[in-house]
């Protein structure tokens, strides 16, 4: 490890919650852990960050300064779902016509050390269905997967290589093919333990073909509290808002997480709101997550199956539940009105 | 594009307020000079993100004529309680602000060349279309008939009064004004903007229509266009959406995967119907 690198790893916070935070010593690192409620992607797109700062002076234009790139960090123990989320965010922020330099500067300083899973960490994991896990296929600099008493170490980049070289004497290449085969066997055997199977692809087909009835969105909208929790904890959700912080002639443009479930998300200064109702917002959220538009642009659905929204949504209309209702009710509802109400289908994934 | 953003997507360029023209009780036109002296080419219908330091940033469509740079002109309504618009309206000439852009597609000038153009502007919808009208007048011979419908609630609300008087004198521009309800200071046409279609004759195969106005206006005006026989591909609408970035990242303006800030704000009615409102 480079002396200037910070080590961000799964560790226990004051009251026992698992968080990704800077750790001062290896003792503080948790190696057997359920994923954190706040994804380590928060080190790439923080809940709040300065985009630029400025100093105001009378009679002269304010002096605007870009924010200095952060120091480099090793993100250790990133679960494969979050690795997939980082790949998605990379494409979203750094691909296309405009490259988000604020994201890119943070990203350039991060080394990703993934921790593969050989089974679900808890009952909310559904990465097998969202094509993200339980082990990462790419997107990491280094991936460790526990197999018995050993770790299988996979190198994904030159950066990853540079990390393992100094640890040469701890590593042996000899058993690697066997470990790899054993890991893949464990992963495959764990498949049936994941609660939710195979419905995201079908939900994507229905929703992309507009084969979802209006009442479905109204029912989901009627249940939603608009608290935004599902998107705030989602490692793929990237919407942000900006606001100004200024005091004593100094100021900063801050960007912060936002959620399309908030009633004010699309509200314009004129008072016009193109997504005025919770059902319209639910429709938008689900389409952004599940439509082929997202798939064709970013190579995957807007969900990596981390299960965080399942943990936080008190209305039990998290994304897996939405996908399931779409699958169950998407098509037949065009002609059939005698269907089960939403709550019977939702929340049981 | 890339080179323009070498200092970062989000860093505003410095501008200085040259003039703030009071259009009516709520709306002012702000004329800013770009202090770095660099040119800023743009198309009519593109928008900028304007920073009022200490208050925040908001999107506004340019109403200046393309080519007027390094000077930009924006007409902005003050919304009571709106941090950016209130702070902007309080600015005096000589004050500094920031600007990013231009963003979005703007009006498809190539597609409009050679065609008759009907501009339908409701209220402050005249602001983004002023640049379009001036761009057409600038190359007048490249376009067919130019008709402008401009509707407002009452005569006081009229933007660019001097310019309107000049336009009314021209014989290569047919400007038709209307106010919603009778008013003592008005002897012109009275009635909603759709009533102007009653005396309008056009060859729908040669006609393109641009529409910008309050949201309630769109369904009624597009219905009139349909009655006239104008194809959805030849009807252009400029959508207004809340935006925090202008570059397809913040998410606010997205409609079913389409980012108004990048693919729009100008869409054909056919495109708009295809992705629909959600
Ligand atoms: S939608 Fe839910 S399960 Fe999917 S990535 Fe986001 S928080 Fe995780
Ligand atoms: S967490 Fe549940 S209730 Fe809250 S906004 Fe998301 S879907 Fe709605």
Coordinates of C-alpha atoms and ligand atoms in Angstrom, one line a residue:
Chain A
X1 CA 0.0 0.0 0.0
X2 CA 1.2 3.4 -0.9
X3 CA 1.9 5.6 2.1
X4 CA -0.4 8.4 0.8
X5 CA -3.3 6.0 0.2
X6 CA -6.2 6.0 2.5
X7 CA -7.7 2.7 3.3
X8 CA -11.5 2.6 3.2
X9 CA -12.9 -0.7 4.4
X10 CA -15.9 -2.3 6.0
X11 CA -15.7 -1.5 9.7
X12 CA -18.1 -1.3 12.6
X13 CA -19.4 2.2 13.5
X14 CA -20.1 3.3 17.1
X15 CA -23.4 1.5 17.5
X16 CA -22.4 -1.6 15.5
X17 CA -23.6 -0.6 12.0
X18 CA -21.3 -1.8 9.3
X19 CA -20.0 1.2 7.3
X20 CA -17.3 1.8 4.8
X21 CA -14.9 4.2 6.5
X22 CA -11.3 5.1 6.7
X23 CA -9.6 2.6 9.0
X24 CA -6.3 3.2 10.8
X25 CA -5.3 -0.4 11.3
X26 CA -6.1 -3.8 9.9
X27 CA -7.7 -4.8 13.2
X28 CA -10.6 -2.5 12.5
X29 CA -11.5 -4.2 9.1
X30 CA -14.4 -6.6 9.1
X31 CA -13.8 -9.5 6.7
X32 CA -17.1 -11.4 7.2
X33 CA -19.9 -8.8 6.8
X34 CA -23.3 -8.0 5.3
X35 CA -23.1 -5.1 2.9
X36 CA -23.4 -1.6 4.3
X37 CA -26.7 0.3 4.1
X38 CA -24.8 3.2 2.5
X39 CA -22.9 2.0 -0.5
X40 CA -19.1 2.7 -0.8
X41 CA -20.1 4.5 -4.1
X42 CA -20.6 7.4 -1.7
X43 CA -16.8 7.9 -2.1
X44 CA -17.4 8.6 -5.8
X45 CA -20.6 10.5 -5.6
X46 CA -20.8 11.8 -2.0
X47 CA -24.0 12.8 -0.4
X48 CA -22.7 16.3 -0.5
X49 CA -19.7 17.8 -2.3
X50 CA -18.4 21.1 -3.5
X51 CA -18.3 21.5 -7.2
X52 CA -16.4 24.8 -7.1
X53 CA -15.7 27.5 -4.6
X54 CA -15.5 31.3 -5.1
X55 CA -14.5 34.5 -3.4
X56 CA -16.6 37.5 -4.0
X57 CA -15.1 41.0 -4.2
X58 CA -16.7 44.4 -4.7
X59 CA -16.4 45.5 -8.3
X60 CA -14.5 42.5 -9.6
X61 CA -15.9 39.2 -10.9
X62 CA -15.8 36.5 -8.3
X63 CA -12.7 34.3 -8.5
X64 CA -14.0 30.8 -9.2
X65 CA -11.8 27.8 -8.2
X66 CA -12.2 24.2 -9.2
X67 CA -12.1 21.8 -6.2
X68 CA -8.8 20.2 -5.7
X69 CA -8.9 16.5 -6.5
X70 CA -9.1 14.3 -3.4
X71 CA -6.2 12.1 -2.3
X72 CA -6.1 8.6 -3.4
X73 CA -8.0 5.9 -1.6
X74 CA -8.2 2.1 -1.7
X75 CA -11.8 1.0 -1.5
X76 CA -11.4 -2.4 0.1
X77 CA -14.1 -5.0 0.4
X78 CA -16.5 -3.6 -2.2
X79 CA -19.2 -6.2 -2.8
X80 CA -19.8 -7.3 -6.4
X81 CA -23.2 -5.5 -6.6
X82 CA -21.4 -2.3 -5.8
X83 CA -18.6 -3.0 -8.2
X84 CA -21.3 -3.3 -10.9
X85 CA -22.8 0.0 -9.7
X86 CA -19.4 1.7 -10.1
X87 CA -19.2 0.4 -13.6
X88 CA -22.6 1.8 -14.3
X89 CA -21.7 5.2 -12.7
X90 CA -18.4 5.3 -14.7
X91 CA -20.4 4.9 -18.0
X92 CA -23.0 7.3 -16.9
X93 CA -20.7 10.1 -15.7
X94 CA -17.7 9.6 -17.9
X95 CA -19.2 8.3 -21.1
X96 CA -21.4 10.1 -23.7
X97 CA -21.1 13.7 -24.9
X98 CA -20.2 15.3 -21.6
X99 CA -17.6 13.9 -19.2
X100 CA -18.4 14.9 -15.6
X101 CA -15.0 16.0 -14.5
X102 CA -16.0 16.2 -10.8
X103 CA -16.8 12.5 -10.8
X104 CA -13.9 11.7 -13.0
X105 CA -11.4 13.3 -10.6
X106 CA -12.7 11.3 -7.7
X107 CA -12.8 8.1 -9.7
X108 CA -9.2 8.5 -10.9
X109 CA -8.0 8.4 -7.3
X110 CA -9.8 5.2 -6.3
X111 CA -8.6 1.6 -6.4
X112 CA -11.3 -1.0 -6.1
X113 CA -10.6 -4.1 -4.1
X114 CA -13.7 -6.3 -4.4
X115 CA -14.8 -9.0 -2.0
X116 CA -16.6 -11.7 -3.9
X117 CA -19.6 -13.5 -2.3
X118 CA -20.1 -17.2 -2.5
X119 CA -23.8 -16.9 -1.5
X120 CA -26.3 -14.3 -0.4
X121 CA -25.3 -12.1 2.5
X122 CA -28.9 -11.8 3.6
X123 CA -32.4 -12.4 2.4
X124 CA -32.6 -9.1 0.4
X125 CA -29.7 -9.9 -2.0
X126 CA -30.9 -10.4 -5.6
X127 CA -27.7 -9.8 -7.6
X128 CA -28.1 -13.2 -9.4
X129 CA -31.3 -11.8 -11.0
X130 CA -29.8 -8.3 -11.7
X131 CA -26.7 -9.8 -13.3
X132 CA -24.2 -8.3 -10.9
X133 CA -23.0 -11.1 -8.6
X134 CA -22.4 -12.9 -6.4
X135 CA -18.8 -12.5 -7.8
X136 CA -17.7 -9.7 -10.0
X137 CA -16.6 -10.6 -13.5
X138 CA -14.9 -7.3 -14.2
X139 CA -14.8 -3.7 -12.9
X140 CA -12.4 -4.4 -10.0
X141 CA -8.7 -3.8 -9.7
X142 CA -8.4 -6.7 -7.4
X143 CA -11.0 -9.2 -6.2
X144 CA -10.7 -11.5 -3.2
X145 CA -13.1 -14.3 -2.6
X146 CA -13.0 -16.4 0.5
X147 CA -12.7 -20.1 -0.3
X148 CA -12.3 -22.2 2.8
X149 CA -9.4 -20.8 4.8
X150 CA -7.9 -19.2 1.7
X151 CA -8.7 -16.2 -0.5
X152 CA -8.8 -16.5 -4.2
X153 CA -7.1 -13.4 -5.5
X154 CA -8.0 -12.1 -9.0
X155 CA -6.1 -9.3 -10.6
X156 CA -8.2 -7.0 -12.7
X157 CA -5.8 -4.2 -13.7
X158 CA -2.2 -3.0 -13.4
X159 CA -3.2 -1.1 -10.3
X160 CA -4.4 -4.3 -8.8
X161 CA -1.1 -6.0 -9.8
X162 CA 0.8 -3.2 -8.1
X163 CA -1.1 -3.9 -4.9
X164 CA -0.4 -7.6 -4.7
X165 CA 3.3 -7.5 -5.8
X166 CA 4.6 -6.4 -2.4
X167 CA 2.6 -9.2 -0.7
X168 CA 4.3 -11.7 -2.9
X169 CA 5.3 -14.2 -0.2
X170 CA 1.7 -14.4 1.1
X171 CA 0.5 -15.5 -2.3
X172 CA 0.8 -18.8 -4.1
X173 CA -0.1 -19.3 -7.7
X174 CA 0.0 -23.1 -7.3
X175 CA -3.5 -23.7 -6.0
X176 CA -5.2 -20.9 -7.9
X177 CA -6.9 -23.1 -10.6
X178 CA -8.3 -25.4 -7.9
X179 CA -9.5 -22.4 -5.8
X180 CA -11.1 -20.8 -8.8
X181 CA -13.0 -24.0 -9.6
X182 CA -14.0 -24.4 -6.0
X183 CA -15.2 -20.8 -5.8
X184 CA -17.3 -21.3 -9.0
X185 CA -18.7 -24.5 -7.6
X186 CA -19.7 -22.7 -4.3
X187 CA -21.2 -19.8 -6.3
X188 CA -23.3 -22.1 -8.4
X189 CA -24.4 -24.2 -5.5
X190 CA -25.6 -21.0 -3.7
X191 CA -27.8 -19.9 -6.6
X192 CA -31.0 -21.3 -5.2
X193 CA -30.4 -19.5 -1.9
X194 CA -31.1 -16.1 -3.5
X195 CA -34.7 -15.3 -2.9
X196 CA -35.6 -13.7 -6.1
X197 CA -35.1 -15.4 -9.4
X198 CA -35.2 -14.4 -13.0
X199 CA -38.0 -11.8 -12.9
X200 CA -36.1 -8.6 -13.8
X201 CA -35.6 -9.6 -17.5
X202 CA -39.2 -10.3 -17.9
X203 CA -40.2 -7.1 -16.1
X204 CA -37.9 -5.2 -18.4
X205 CA -39.6 -6.7 -21.4
X206 CA -43.1 -5.8 -20.2
X207 CA -42.2 -2.2 -19.1
X208 CA -40.1 -1.5 -22.2
X209 CA -43.0 -2.6 -24.4
X210 CA -45.4 -0.3 -22.4
X211 CA -47.3 -3.4 -21.4
X212 CA -48.1 -2.1 -18.0
X213 CA -51.6 -1.0 -17.0
X214 CA -52.2 2.5 -15.7
X215 CA -53.9 1.2 -12.5
X216 CA -50.6 -0.5 -11.5
X217 CA -48.9 2.8 -11.3
X218 CA -51.7 4.4 -9.4
X219 CA -51.7 1.5 -6.9
X220 CA -48.0 1.8 -6.4
X221 CA -48.2 5.6 -6.2
X222 CA -50.9 5.3 -3.6
X223 CA -48.6 3.2 -1.4
X224 CA -45.5 5.3 -1.8
X225 CA -44.7 7.8 1.0
X226 CA -42.4 9.8 -1.3
X227 CA -39.6 9.5 1.3
X228 CA -37.0 8.9 -1.4
X229 CA -35.2 6.4 0.8
X230 CA -35.1 3.8 -2.0
X231 CA -33.2 6.0 -4.4
X232 CA -31.0 7.6 -1.7
X233 CA -29.6 4.2 -0.7
X234 CA -29.4 2.9 -4.2
X235 CA -25.8 2.7 -5.5
X236 CA -27.0 3.1 -9.1
X237 CA -29.2 6.1 -8.5
X238 CA -27.2 9.2 -9.4
X239 CA -29.6 12.1 -9.5
X240 CA -28.3 15.3 -7.8
X241 CA -29.4 18.8 -7.1
X242 CA -27.2 21.8 -6.5
X243 CA -27.4 24.6 -4.0
X244 CA -25.3 27.5 -3.0
X245 CA -23.6 28.0 0.3
X246 CA -22.2 31.5 0.8
X247 CA -21.1 33.4 3.8
X248 CA -18.8 36.4 4.3
X249 CA -17.9 36.8 0.7
X250 CA -16.9 33.2 0.3
X251 CA -19.1 30.7 -1.4
X252 CA -19.4 27.2 -2.9
X253 CA -21.7 25.4 -5.3
X254 CA -22.7 22.2 -3.6
X255 CA -24.2 19.2 -5.2
X256 CA -26.1 16.7 -3.2
X257 CA -28.2 13.5 -3.7
X258 CA -31.7 13.9 -4.9
X259 CA -34.6 11.5 -5.5
X260 CA -37.2 11.4 -8.3
X261 CA -39.7 10.3 -5.6
X262 CA -39.6 13.7 -4.0
X263 CA -42.6 15.8 -5.0
X264 CA -40.3 18.8 -5.6
X265 CA -37.9 16.9 -7.9
X266 CA -39.4 18.2 -11.1
X267 CA -41.2 21.2 -9.8
X268 CA -40.4 24.3 -11.8
X269 CA -40.1 27.9 -10.6
X270 CA -43.3 28.7 -12.4
X271 CA -45.2 26.2 -10.2
X272 CA -45.7 23.8 -13.0
X273 CA -44.8 20.2 -12.1
X274 CA -44.6 17.7 -15.0
X275 CA -44.7 14.8 -12.5
X276 CA -47.2 16.0 -10.0
X277 CA -48.5 12.7 -8.6
X278 CA -46.8 9.9 -6.8
X279 CA -47.9 7.5 -9.5
X280 CA -46.3 9.6 -12.2
X281 CA -43.1 9.6 -10.1
X282 CA -43.3 5.9 -9.6
X283 CA -43.8 5.3 -13.3
X284 CA -40.7 7.4 -14.0
X285 CA -38.5 5.7 -11.3
X286 CA -39.4 2.2 -12.5
X287 CA -38.9 3.1 -16.2
X288 CA -35.5 4.6 -15.4
X289 CA -34.5 1.5 -13.6
X290 CA -36.0 -1.2 -15.9
X291 CA -36.4 0.2 -19.4
X292 CA -34.2 -1.1 -22.2
X293 CA -33.2 2.6 -22.8
X294 CA -31.1 2.2 -19.7
X295 CA -30.0 -1.2 -20.7
X296 CA -28.8 -0.1 -24.1
X297 CA -27.0 2.9 -22.8
X298 CA -25.3 1.4 -19.8
X299 CA -25.2 -2.3 -20.6
X300 CA -27.3 -3.4 -17.6
X301 CA -30.6 -2.6 -15.8
X302 CA -30.5 0.4 -13.4
X303 CA -30.4 -2.1 -10.5
X304 CA -27.5 -4.3 -9.3
X305 CA -29.6 -6.3 -6.9
X306 CA -27.9 -5.1 -3.7
X307 CA -31.3 -5.2 -1.8
X308 CA -30.8 -1.9 0.0
X309 CA -34.2 -0.5 -1.2
X310 CA -35.8 -3.7 0.2
X311 CA -34.3 -2.9 3.6
X312 CA -35.5 0.7 3.7
X313 CA -38.9 0.9 2.0
X314 CA -41.5 0.9 4.6
X315 CA -44.2 0.5 2.0
X316 CA -42.7 -2.7 0.6
X317 CA -42.6 -1.4 -2.9
X318 CA -38.9 -1.7 -3.4
X319 CA -37.5 -2.4 -6.8
X320 CA -37.7 -6.3 -6.6
X321 CA -41.3 -6.0 -5.6
X322 CA -42.0 -3.6 -8.4
X323 CA -40.4 -5.9 -10.9
X324 CA -42.4 -8.8 -9.6
X325 CA -45.7 -6.9 -9.8
X326 CA -44.9 -5.8 -13.3
X327 CA -44.1 -9.4 -14.3
X328 CA -47.2 -10.7 -12.7
X329 CA -49.6 -8.0 -13.9
X330 CA -47.9 -6.4 -16.8
X331 CA -49.4 -8.1 -19.7
X332 CA -52.6 -9.8 -18.8
X333 CA -53.9 -6.6 -17.3
X334 CA -54.4 -5.1 -20.7
X335 CA -57.5 -7.3 -21.1
X336 CA -58.2 -8.5 -17.6
X337 CA -59.4 -6.3 -14.7
X338 CA -59.8 -9.1 -12.2
X339 CA -56.3 -9.1 -10.9
X340 CA -54.8 -9.2 -7.4
X341 CA -54.2 -5.8 -5.8
X342 CA -50.6 -4.7 -5.5
X343 CA -50.0 -5.6 -1.9
X344 CA -50.6 -9.2 -2.4
X345 CA -47.8 -9.5 -5.0
X346 CA -45.4 -7.0 -3.4
X347 CA -43.1 -7.5 -0.5
X348 CA -42.7 -11.3 -0.8
X349 CA -39.6 -11.5 -3.0
Chain B
X1 CA -17.7 20.5 -27.5
X2 CA -15.0 18.9 -25.5
X3 CA -12.5 21.8 -25.7
X4 CA -15.1 24.3 -24.4
X5 CA -15.3 22.3 -21.2
X6 CA -11.6 21.9 -20.5
X7 CA -12.0 24.0 -17.3
X8 CA -14.7 21.6 -16.1
X9 CA -18.3 21.1 -17.0
X10 CA -19.6 23.0 -14.0
X11 CA -17.4 26.1 -13.8
X12 CA -19.2 29.2 -14.9
X13 CA -17.6 32.0 -17.1
X14 CA -17.7 35.5 -15.7
X15 CA -20.2 37.9 -17.1
X16 CA -21.0 41.6 -16.3
X17 CA -24.5 43.1 -16.4
X18 CA -24.6 45.9 -19.0
X19 CA -28.3 46.7 -18.9
X20 CA -31.5 45.5 -17.2
X21 CA -34.5 46.4 -19.3
X22 CA -37.8 46.4 -17.4
X23 CA -40.3 44.7 -19.7
X24 CA -43.2 44.7 -17.3
X25 CA -43.9 44.2 -13.6
X26 CA -42.5 40.7 -13.5
X27 CA -40.1 40.4 -16.4
X28 CA -36.8 42.0 -17.2
X29 CA -34.3 41.5 -20.1
X30 CA -30.7 41.3 -18.9
X31 CA -27.9 42.1 -21.2
X32 CA -24.5 40.6 -20.1
X33 CA -21.0 40.8 -21.6
X34 CA -18.7 37.9 -21.4
X35 CA -15.6 39.0 -19.6
X36 CA -13.2 36.6 -21.1
X37 CA -13.8 38.0 -24.5
X38 CA -14.0 34.5 -26.0
X39 CA -16.8 34.0 -28.5
X40 CA -19.8 31.9 -27.6
X41 CA -21.5 30.6 -30.7
X42 CA -25.0 29.3 -30.3
X43 CA -28.2 28.5 -32.1
X44 CA -31.6 30.1 -31.5
X45 CA -33.5 28.1 -28.9
X46 CA -30.4 26.9 -26.9
X47 CA -30.2 27.6 -23.3
X48 CA -27.7 28.7 -20.7
X49 CA -27.2 28.1 -17.0
X50 CA -26.9 31.4 -15.2
X51 CA -25.2 31.6 -11.8
X52 CA -26.1 34.4 -9.4
X53 CA -23.2 34.1 -6.9
X54 CA -24.6 33.6 -3.5
X55 CA -28.1 32.5 -4.8
X56 CA -27.6 29.6 -7.1
X57 CA -27.9 28.5 -10.7
X58 CA -30.9 28.2 -13.1
X59 CA -31.6 27.5 -16.8
X60 CA -32.7 30.3 -19.1
X61 CA -33.2 30.3 -22.9
X62 CA -31.3 32.9 -24.7
X63 CA -33.3 35.5 -26.5
X64 CA -30.5 37.2 -28.3
X65 CA -29.8 36.8 -31.9
X66 CA -27.1 34.3 -32.6
X67 CA -24.0 36.2 -33.5
X68 CA -24.5 38.9 -30.9
X69 CA -21.8 37.3 -28.7
X70 CA -19.7 38.0 -26.6
X71 CA -22.9 39.6 -25.4
X72 CA -25.9 37.5 -24.2
X73 CA -29.5 38.6 -23.6
X74 CA -31.9 36.7 -21.4
X75 CA -35.5 37.6 -20.4
X76 CA -36.3 36.4 -17.0
X77 CA -39.5 36.4 -15.0
X78 CA -39.2 37.0 -11.3
X79 CA -40.9 34.4 -9.2
X80 CA -41.6 35.6 -5.7
X81 CA -39.5 33.4 -3.4
X82 CA -37.4 32.1 -6.3
X83 CA -33.8 32.6 -5.1
X84 CA -32.1 33.0 -8.4
X85 CA -34.7 35.1 -10.2
X86 CA -35.2 37.4 -7.2
X87 CA -31.4 37.9 -6.8
X88 CA -31.1 38.5 -10.6
X89 CA -33.8 41.1 -10.6
X90 CA -32.1 42.9 -7.8
X91 CA -28.8 43.2 -9.8
X92 CA -27.6 46.6 -11.0
X93 CA -25.5 47.2 -14.1
X94 CA -21.8 46.5 -13.4
X95 CA -22.6 43.5 -11.2
X96 CA -21.1 40.2 -12.0
X97 CA -22.6 36.8 -12.5
X98 CA -21.6 33.5 -14.2
X99 CA -22.8 31.6 -17.2
X100 CA -22.4 28.1 -18.6
X101 CA -23.4 26.8 -22.0
X102 CA -24.9 27.0 -24.5
X103 CA -26.7 23.7 -24.0
X104 CA -29.3 21.7 -25.9
X105 CA -30.1 21.6 -29.6
X106 CA -31.9 24.8 -30.4
X107 CA -34.2 25.2 -33.4
X108 CA -33.3 23.1 -36.4
X109 CA -32.5 26.0 -38.8
X110 CA -31.5 23.7 -41.6
X111 CA -34.9 22.0 -41.6
X112 CA -36.7 25.3 -41.4
X113 CA -34.9 26.9 -44.4
X114 CA -37.0 27.1 -47.5
X115 CA -40.3 26.7 -45.5
X116 CA -43.1 28.9 -44.3
X117 CA -42.7 29.4 -40.6
X118 CA -45.5 30.1 -38.1
X119 CA -44.1 31.2 -34.6
X120 CA -46.7 30.7 -31.8
X121 CA -45.6 32.5 -28.6
X122 CA -47.6 32.6 -25.4
X123 CA -46.5 35.1 -22.8
X124 CA -42.8 34.7 -21.9
X125 CA -42.7 32.1 -24.7
X126 CA -41.8 35.0 -26.9
X127 CA -38.4 35.2 -25.3
X128 CA -36.8 32.0 -26.7
X129 CA -38.5 32.6 -30.0
X130 CA -37.2 36.2 -30.4
X131 CA -33.8 34.7 -31.3
X132 CA -35.4 32.5 -33.9
X133 CA -37.4 35.3 -35.5
X134 CA -34.3 37.5 -35.6
X135 CA -32.2 34.6 -37.1
X136 CA -34.9 34.2 -39.8
X137 CA -35.0 38.0 -40.5
X138 CA -31.2 37.9 -40.7
X139 CA -31.3 35.5 -43.7
X140 CA -34.8 36.5 -44.8
X141 CA -34.5 35.2 -48.4
X142 CA -33.8 31.6 -47.2
X143 CA -37.3 31.3 -45.7
X144 CA -40.8 31.5 -47.0
X145 CA -43.7 33.3 -45.3
X146 CA -43.0 34.3 -41.7
X147 CA -46.0 34.7 -39.4
X148 CA -45.8 35.3 -35.7
X149 CA -48.8 34.8 -33.3
X150 CA -48.1 36.4 -29.9
X151 CA -50.7 36.1 -27.2
X152 CA -50.6 37.6 -23.7
X153 CA -53.1 38.1 -20.8
X154 CA -53.1 41.9 -21.1
X155 CA -51.2 44.6 -23.0
X156 CA -48.8 45.4 -20.1
X157 CA -47.3 41.9 -20.3
X158 CA -46.0 42.5 -23.8
X159 CA -42.2 41.9 -24.1
X160 CA -39.9 44.0 -26.4
X161 CA -42.5 46.7 -27.1
X162 CA -40.2 48.7 -29.4
X163 CA -39.2 45.6 -31.3
X164 CA -42.8 44.7 -31.7
X165 CA -43.6 48.1 -33.1
X166 CA -40.7 47.7 -35.6
X167 CA -41.8 44.2 -36.6
X168 CA -45.4 45.5 -37.2
X169 CA -44.0 47.9 -39.8
X170 CA -42.3 45.2 -41.8
X171 CA -43.9 43.6 -44.8
X172 CA -41.8 40.5 -44.7
X173 CA -43.1 39.5 -41.2
X174 CA -46.8 39.1 -40.4
X175 CA -47.1 39.8 -36.6
X176 CA -50.5 39.1 -35.1
X177 CA -51.1 40.0 -31.5
X178 CA -53.9 39.1 -29.2
X179 CA -54.8 39.6 -25.5
X180 CA -57.0 37.2 -23.6
X181 CA -59.6 39.6 -22.4
X182 CA -60.7 43.2 -23.5
X183 CA -58.6 46.0 -22.0
X184 CA -59.1 49.8 -22.2
X185 CA -55.6 50.3 -23.7
X186 CA -56.1 47.8 -26.5
X187 CA -57.8 48.1 -29.8
X188 CA -56.4 44.9 -31.4
X189 CA -57.5 41.3 -31.5
X190 CA -59.0 39.9 -28.3
X191 CA -59.2 36.2 -27.6
X192 CA -57.1 33.2 -26.7
X193 CA -54.1 32.6 -29.0
X194 CA -56.0 29.8 -30.7
X195 CA -58.5 32.3 -32.1
X196 CA -55.7 33.7 -34.3
X197 CA -55.9 30.5 -36.3
X198 CA -59.4 31.5 -37.6
X199 CA -58.1 33.9 -40.2
X200 CA -54.9 32.0 -40.9
X201 CA -54.5 30.3 -44.2
X202 CA -51.5 28.2 -45.1
X203 CA -50.3 25.4 -47.3
X204 CA -49.7 22.8 -44.6
X205 CA -47.1 20.9 -46.7
X206 CA -44.9 24.0 -46.7
X207 CA -45.5 25.1 -43.1
X208 CA -43.5 24.5 -40.0
X209 CA -44.8 25.7 -36.7
X210 CA -42.8 26.5 -33.5
X211 CA -44.7 26.7 -30.2
X212 CA -43.4 28.0 -26.9
X213 CA -45.7 29.1 -24.1
X214 CA -47.3 28.0 -20.8
X215 CA -48.0 24.3 -20.6
X216 CA -51.8 24.7 -20.8
X217 CA -51.4 26.3 -24.2
X218 CA -49.8 23.3 -26.0
X219 CA -52.7 20.9 -26.4
X220 CA -55.0 23.6 -27.8
X221 CA -52.4 25.0 -30.2
X222 CA -51.3 21.6 -31.5
X223 CA -55.0 20.8 -32.0
X224 CA -55.3 23.9 -34.2
X225 CA -52.2 22.8 -36.2
X226 CA -53.6 19.4 -36.7
X227 CA -56.9 20.9 -38.0
X228 CA -54.8 23.0 -40.4
X229 CA -53.2 19.7 -41.6
X230 CA -49.7 20.3 -40.4
X231 CA -47.7 17.1 -39.9
X232 CA -46.5 16.3 -36.3
X233 CA -42.9 16.2 -37.8
X234 CA -43.3 19.9 -38.8
X235 CA -44.5 21.1 -35.4
X236 CA -41.7 22.1 -33.0
X237 CA -42.2 22.6 -29.3
X238 CA -39.6 23.8 -26.8
X239 CA -39.9 22.0 -23.4
X240 CA -39.2 23.7 -20.1
X241 CA -37.9 21.4 -17.4
X242 CA -36.2 21.8 -14.1
X243 CA -32.5 21.4 -14.6
X244 CA -29.5 21.4 -12.3
X245 CA -26.7 20.6 -14.7
X246 CA -27.6 21.1 -18.4
X247 CA -25.4 18.2 -19.4
X248 CA -27.5 15.1 -18.8
X249 CA -26.2 14.2 -15.4
X250 CA -28.5 15.6 -12.7
X251 CA -31.5 13.6 -13.9
X252 CA -34.3 16.2 -13.4
X253 CA -35.2 16.9 -17.0
X254 CA -35.4 13.3 -18.1
X255 CA -38.6 12.0 -19.7
X256 CA -38.5 8.2 -20.2
X257 CA -34.8 8.1 -20.7
X258 CA -34.7 11.2 -22.9
X259 CA -32.8 14.1 -21.5
X260 CA -34.5 17.4 -22.4
X261 CA -31.2 19.3 -21.8
X262 CA -29.3 17.2 -24.4
X263 CA -31.8 15.9 -26.9
X264 CA -34.0 19.0 -26.5
X265 CA -35.2 21.5 -25.5
X266 CA -36.7 21.6 -29.0
X267 CA -38.6 18.5 -30.1
X268 CA -40.9 17.8 -33.0
X269 CA -44.4 17.0 -31.8
X270 CA -43.9 13.5 -33.4
X271 CA -40.9 12.9 -31.1
X272 CA -42.8 14.3 -28.1
X273 CA -45.7 12.0 -28.7
X274 CA -43.5 9.0 -29.1
X275 CA -41.8 9.3 -25.7
X276 CA -44.9 10.8 -24.2
X277 CA -45.3 12.6 -21.0
X278 CA -44.9 10.5 -17.9
Ligands
LIG1 S1 -32.9 -0.7 -7.0 FE1 -32.7 -1.5 -4.9 S2 -31.8 -3.5 -5.1 FE2 -31.4 -2.5 -7.1 S3 -29.4 -1.5 -6.9 FE3 -30.9 0.0 -6.2 S4 -31.1 -0.2 -4.0 FE4 -30.1 -2.1 -4.8
LIG2 S1 -38.6 3.9 -0.1 FE1 -40.6 3.2 -0.6 S2 -42.0 4.7 0.2 FE2 -40.0 5.7 0.2 S3 -40.0 6.7 -1.9 FE3 -39.1 4.7 -2.2 S4 -40.8 3.4 -2.9 FE4 -41.7 5.3 -1.9

